[in-house]
């Protein structure tokens, strides 16, 4: 004889719940707060270990908490020709993603982040740190990401 559980949410009560995010698989969060600076493009900008050469702008996004971590995406905008890879790291109780984008992207990014539906993703090695106005775009992009077509390794 089998008995059914009257409430489907009660079926997993015996499983341990850690409520810790899986940073290797990236975490998507809603933007809560935005700070931005428009810069000259002449000097190097540095904030809390994030250095942007020939900085023309800087945007810092604060997201919702993920487990015990505060979430941040820091985006620098530069005139520099040097390609700087995006990064991600856990520091104390903060999860910090970093991107450096070309200067012409600053206005568009600032408009993006001020959308009431703005979300960002951070995690892994940082290469898929991203920003979107629709959370489903970030989730599907993270699932489908892999080796680019046409590249041999």
PDB file of C-alpha atoms in Angstrom:
ATOM      1  CA  UNK A   1       0.000   0.000   0.000  1.00  0.00           C
ATOM      2  CA  UNK A   2       1.377   3.402  -0.958  1.00  0.00           C
ATOM      3  CA  UNK A   3       0.381   6.634   0.625  1.00  0.00           C
ATOM      4  CA  UNK A   4       0.516   9.914  -1.155  1.00  0.00           C
ATOM      5  CA  UNK A   5       1.716  13.094   0.382  1.00  0.00           C
ATOM      6  CA  UNK A   6      -1.115  15.629   0.428  1.00  0.00           C
ATOM      7  CA  UNK A   7       1.265  18.523  -0.314  1.00  0.00           C
ATOM      8  CA  UNK A   8       3.969  18.170  -2.999  1.00  0.00           C
ATOM      9  CA  UNK A   9       6.311  20.534  -1.183  1.00  0.00           C
ATOM     10  CA  UNK A  10       6.493  18.107   1.741  1.00  0.00           C
ATOM     11  CA  UNK A  11       8.085  15.304  -0.291  1.00  0.00           C
ATOM     12  CA  UNK A  12      11.675  16.551   0.049  1.00  0.00           C
ATOM     13  CA  UNK A  13      11.732  17.321   3.750  1.00  0.00           C
ATOM     14  CA  UNK A  14      14.399  14.720   4.460  1.00  0.00           C
ATOM     15  CA  UNK A  15      16.951  16.185   2.037  1.00  0.00           C
ATOM     16  CA  UNK A  16      19.556  18.478   3.517  1.00  0.00           C
ATOM     17  CA  UNK A  17      19.246  22.042   2.259  1.00  0.00           C
ATOM     18  CA  UNK A  18      22.408  24.116   2.234  1.00  0.00           C
ATOM     19  CA  UNK A  19      20.971  27.208   0.525  1.00  0.00           C
ATOM     20  CA  UNK A  20      24.449  27.956  -0.815  1.00  0.00           C
ATOM     21  CA  UNK A  21      24.742  29.183  -4.415  1.00  0.00           C
ATOM     22  CA  UNK A  22      26.673  27.181  -6.992  1.00  0.00           C
ATOM     23  CA  UNK A  23      29.204  29.807  -8.055  1.00  0.00           C
ATOM     24  CA  UNK A  24      30.776  27.487 -10.665  1.00  0.00           C
ATOM     25  CA  UNK A  25      27.463  27.436 -12.555  1.00  0.00           C
ATOM     26  CA  UNK A  26      26.967  31.206 -12.254  1.00  0.00           C
ATOM     27  CA  UNK A  27      24.344  32.998 -10.206  1.00  0.00           C
ATOM     28  CA  UNK A  28      21.756  35.389 -11.636  1.00  0.00           C
ATOM     29  CA  UNK A  29      20.492  38.216  -9.441  1.00  0.00           C
ATOM     30  CA  UNK A  30      18.340  41.321  -9.743  1.00  0.00           C
ATOM     31  CA  UNK A  31      20.048  44.724  -9.642  1.00  0.00           C
ATOM     32  CA  UNK A  32      19.199  46.536  -6.399  1.00  0.00           C
ATOM     33  CA  UNK A  33      21.520  49.529  -6.481  1.00  0.00           C
ATOM     34  CA  UNK A  34      23.637  51.340  -9.095  1.00  0.00           C
ATOM     35  CA  UNK A  35      26.671  53.604  -8.678  1.00  0.00           C
ATOM     36  CA  UNK A  36      28.307  55.175 -11.725  1.00  0.00           C
ATOM     37  CA  UNK A  37      31.142  57.543 -12.579  1.00  0.00           C
ATOM     38  CA  UNK A  38      32.001  59.259 -15.859  1.00  0.00           C
ATOM     39  CA  UNK A  39      35.792  59.595 -16.171  1.00  0.00           C
ATOM     40  CA  UNK A  40      38.274  61.423 -18.411  1.00  0.00           C
ATOM     41  CA  UNK A  41      39.913  58.460 -20.150  1.00  0.00           C
ATOM     42  CA  UNK A  42      43.335  59.842 -19.321  1.00  0.00           C
ATOM     43  CA  UNK A  43      44.051  58.166 -16.003  1.00  0.00           C
ATOM     44  CA  UNK A  44      43.820  54.696 -14.526  1.00  0.00           C
ATOM     45  CA  UNK A  45      40.818  54.155 -12.261  1.00  0.00           C
ATOM     46  CA  UNK A  46      41.161  51.858  -9.270  1.00  0.00           C
ATOM     47  CA  UNK A  47      38.504  50.809  -6.761  1.00  0.00           C
ATOM     48  CA  UNK A  48      38.864  47.992  -4.246  1.00  0.00           C
ATOM     49  CA  UNK A  49      41.385  46.011  -6.288  1.00  0.00           C
ATOM     50  CA  UNK A  50      39.712  46.609  -9.659  1.00  0.00           C
ATOM     51  CA  UNK A  51      41.954  48.592 -12.010  1.00  0.00           C
ATOM     52  CA  UNK A  52      40.789  50.059 -15.327  1.00  0.00           C
ATOM     53  CA  UNK A  53      43.480  51.641 -17.564  1.00  0.00           C
ATOM     54  CA  UNK A  54      42.485  54.789 -19.479  1.00  0.00           C
ATOM     55  CA  UNK A  55      39.090  54.683 -17.751  1.00  0.00           C
ATOM     56  CA  UNK A  56      36.187  56.582 -19.291  1.00  0.00           C
ATOM     57  CA  UNK A  57      33.543  55.210 -16.948  1.00  0.00           C
ATOM     58  CA  UNK A  58      32.744  52.889 -14.085  1.00  0.00           C
ATOM     59  CA  UNK A  59      29.501  51.224 -12.987  1.00  0.00           C
ATOM     60  CA  UNK A  60      29.061  49.225  -9.802  1.00  0.00           C
ATOM     61  CA  UNK A  61      25.941  47.087  -9.445  1.00  0.00           C
ATOM     62  CA  UNK A  62      24.760  45.669  -6.146  1.00  0.00           C
ATOM     63  CA  UNK A  63      22.475  42.671  -6.416  1.00  0.00           C
ATOM     64  CA  UNK A  64      20.369  40.581  -4.099  1.00  0.00           C
ATOM     65  CA  UNK A  65      22.130  38.366  -1.550  1.00  0.00           C
ATOM     66  CA  UNK A  66      23.023  34.855  -2.697  1.00  0.00           C
ATOM     67  CA  UNK A  67      23.246  32.665   0.375  1.00  0.00           C
ATOM     68  CA  UNK A  68      25.507  34.505   2.796  1.00  0.00           C
ATOM     69  CA  UNK A  69      27.199  36.539   0.040  1.00  0.00           C
ATOM     70  CA  UNK A  70      26.522  40.099  -1.098  1.00  0.00           C
ATOM     71  CA  UNK A  71      26.667  40.233  -4.911  1.00  0.00           C
ATOM     72  CA  UNK A  72      28.394  42.854  -7.046  1.00  0.00           C
ATOM     73  CA  UNK A  73      29.159  43.365 -10.718  1.00  0.00           C
ATOM     74  CA  UNK A  74      31.788  46.022 -11.403  1.00  0.00           C
ATOM     75  CA  UNK A  75      32.058  47.250 -14.980  1.00  0.00           C
ATOM     76  CA  UNK A  76      34.893  49.460 -16.153  1.00  0.00           C
ATOM     77  CA  UNK A  77      34.939  51.246 -19.510  1.00  0.00           C
ATOM     78  CA  UNK A  78      38.250  51.954 -21.191  1.00  0.00           C
ATOM     79  CA  UNK A  79      39.890  53.465 -24.249  1.00  0.00           C
ATOM     80  CA  UNK A  80      42.770  51.029 -23.839  1.00  0.00           C
ATOM     81  CA  UNK A  81      43.503  48.516 -26.596  1.00  0.00           C
ATOM     82  CA  UNK A  82      44.576  45.941 -23.998  1.00  0.00           C
ATOM     83  CA  UNK A  83      42.104  43.113 -23.723  1.00  0.00           C
ATOM     84  CA  UNK A  84      41.324  42.405 -20.091  1.00  0.00           C
ATOM     85  CA  UNK A  85      39.487  39.218 -19.259  1.00  0.00           C
ATOM     86  CA  UNK A  86      36.434  39.304 -17.002  1.00  0.00           C
ATOM     87  CA  UNK A  87      36.967  37.885 -13.520  1.00  0.00           C
ATOM     88  CA  UNK A  88      35.031  36.546 -10.565  1.00  0.00           C
ATOM     89  CA  UNK A  89      36.061  36.020  -6.970  1.00  0.00           C
ATOM     90  CA  UNK A  90      34.653  35.463  -3.515  1.00  0.00           C
ATOM     91  CA  UNK A  91      36.124  37.962  -1.058  1.00  0.00           C
ATOM     92  CA  UNK A  92      35.078  37.737   2.592  1.00  0.00           C
ATOM     93  CA  UNK A  93      31.272  37.731   2.360  1.00  0.00           C
ATOM     94  CA  UNK A  94      31.075  39.289  -1.118  1.00  0.00           C
ATOM     95  CA  UNK A  95      30.803  37.710  -4.579  1.00  0.00           C
ATOM     96  CA  UNK A  96      32.364  40.103  -7.091  1.00  0.00           C
ATOM     97  CA  UNK A  97      32.253  39.873 -10.875  1.00  0.00           C
ATOM     98  CA  UNK A  98      34.298  42.281 -12.995  1.00  0.00           C
ATOM     99  CA  UNK A  99      34.139  43.309 -16.658  1.00  0.00           C
ATOM    100  CA  UNK A 100      36.008  45.844 -18.758  1.00  0.00           C
ATOM    101  CA  UNK A 101      34.180  47.033 -21.862  1.00  0.00           C
ATOM    102  CA  UNK A 102      35.007  49.520 -24.644  1.00  0.00           C
ATOM    103  CA  UNK A 103      34.177  53.159 -23.920  1.00  0.00           C
ATOM    104  CA  UNK A 104      31.320  53.442 -26.469  1.00  0.00           C
ATOM    105  CA  UNK A 105      29.340  50.893 -24.409  1.00  0.00           C
ATOM    106  CA  UNK A 106      29.104  53.150 -21.337  1.00  0.00           C
ATOM    107  CA  UNK A 107      25.882  55.004 -22.260  1.00  0.00           C
ATOM    108  CA  UNK A 108      24.083  51.827 -23.274  1.00  0.00           C
ATOM    109  CA  UNK A 109      25.188  49.963 -20.146  1.00  0.00           C
ATOM    110  CA  UNK A 110      24.084  52.841 -17.928  1.00  0.00           C
ATOM    111  CA  UNK A 111      20.651  52.774 -19.553  1.00  0.00           C
ATOM    112  CA  UNK A 112      20.498  48.962 -19.146  1.00  0.00           C
ATOM    113  CA  UNK A 113      21.337  48.969 -15.440  1.00  0.00           C
ATOM    114  CA  UNK A 114      18.709  51.579 -14.639  1.00  0.00           C
ATOM    115  CA  UNK A 115      15.933  49.413 -16.080  1.00  0.00           C
ATOM    116  CA  UNK A 116      13.558  48.122 -13.387  1.00  0.00           C
ATOM    117  CA  UNK A 117      14.062  44.612 -14.823  1.00  0.00           C
ATOM    118  CA  UNK A 118      17.897  44.671 -14.851  1.00  0.00           C
ATOM    119  CA  UNK A 119      19.646  41.461 -13.759  1.00  0.00           C
ATOM    120  CA  UNK A 120      23.268  40.325 -13.845  1.00  0.00           C
ATOM    121  CA  UNK A 121      25.075  37.008 -13.680  1.00  0.00           C
ATOM    122  CA  UNK A 122      28.416  36.331 -12.005  1.00  0.00           C
ATOM    123  CA  UNK A 123      30.449  33.261 -11.173  1.00  0.00           C
ATOM    124  CA  UNK A 124      32.729  30.627 -12.636  1.00  0.00           C
ATOM    125  CA  UNK A 125      35.882  32.095 -14.116  1.00  0.00           C
ATOM    126  CA  UNK A 126      34.048  35.335 -14.965  1.00  0.00           C
ATOM    127  CA  UNK A 127      33.954  34.860 -18.724  1.00  0.00           C
ATOM    128  CA  UNK A 128      30.152  34.741 -18.714  1.00  0.00           C
ATOM    129  CA  UNK A 129      29.575  37.644 -16.335  1.00  0.00           C
ATOM    130  CA  UNK A 130      26.697  39.420 -18.033  1.00  0.00           C
ATOM    131  CA  UNK A 131      23.926  41.985 -17.790  1.00  0.00           C
ATOM    132  CA  UNK A 132      20.369  41.800 -19.182  1.00  0.00           C
ATOM    133  CA  UNK A 133      16.921  43.313 -18.812  1.00  0.00           C
ATOM    134  CA  UNK A 134      15.291  39.867 -18.938  1.00  0.00           C
ATOM    135  CA  UNK A 135      16.367  37.140 -16.531  1.00  0.00           C
ATOM    136  CA  UNK A 136      15.456  34.385 -19.016  1.00  0.00           C
ATOM    137  CA  UNK A 137      18.093  35.693 -21.441  1.00  0.00           C
ATOM    138  CA  UNK A 138      20.768  35.237 -18.796  1.00  0.00           C
ATOM    139  CA  UNK A 139      19.544  31.795 -17.764  1.00  0.00           C
ATOM    140  CA  UNK A 140      19.370  30.472 -21.335  1.00  0.00           C
ATOM    141  CA  UNK A 141      22.728  32.007 -22.253  1.00  0.00           C
ATOM    142  CA  UNK A 142      24.353  30.271 -19.290  1.00  0.00           C
ATOM    143  CA  UNK A 143      22.815  26.902 -20.133  1.00  0.00           C
ATOM    144  CA  UNK A 144      23.706  27.027 -23.820  1.00  0.00           C
ATOM    145  CA  UNK A 145      27.217  28.394 -23.379  1.00  0.00           C
ATOM    146  CA  UNK A 146      29.991  26.103 -24.476  1.00  0.00           C
ATOM    147  CA  UNK A 147      32.686  25.984 -27.076  1.00  0.00           C
ATOM    148  CA  UNK A 148      32.020  28.389 -29.955  1.00  0.00           C
ATOM    149  CA  UNK A 149      31.146  26.681 -33.224  1.00  0.00           C
ATOM    150  CA  UNK A 150      33.902  26.452 -35.778  1.00  0.00           C
ATOM    151  CA  UNK A 151      36.737  26.502 -33.251  1.00  0.00           C
ATOM    152  CA  UNK A 152      39.088  23.593 -32.902  1.00  0.00           C
ATOM    153  CA  UNK A 153      41.047  23.014 -29.777  1.00  0.00           C
TER     154      UNK A 153
END
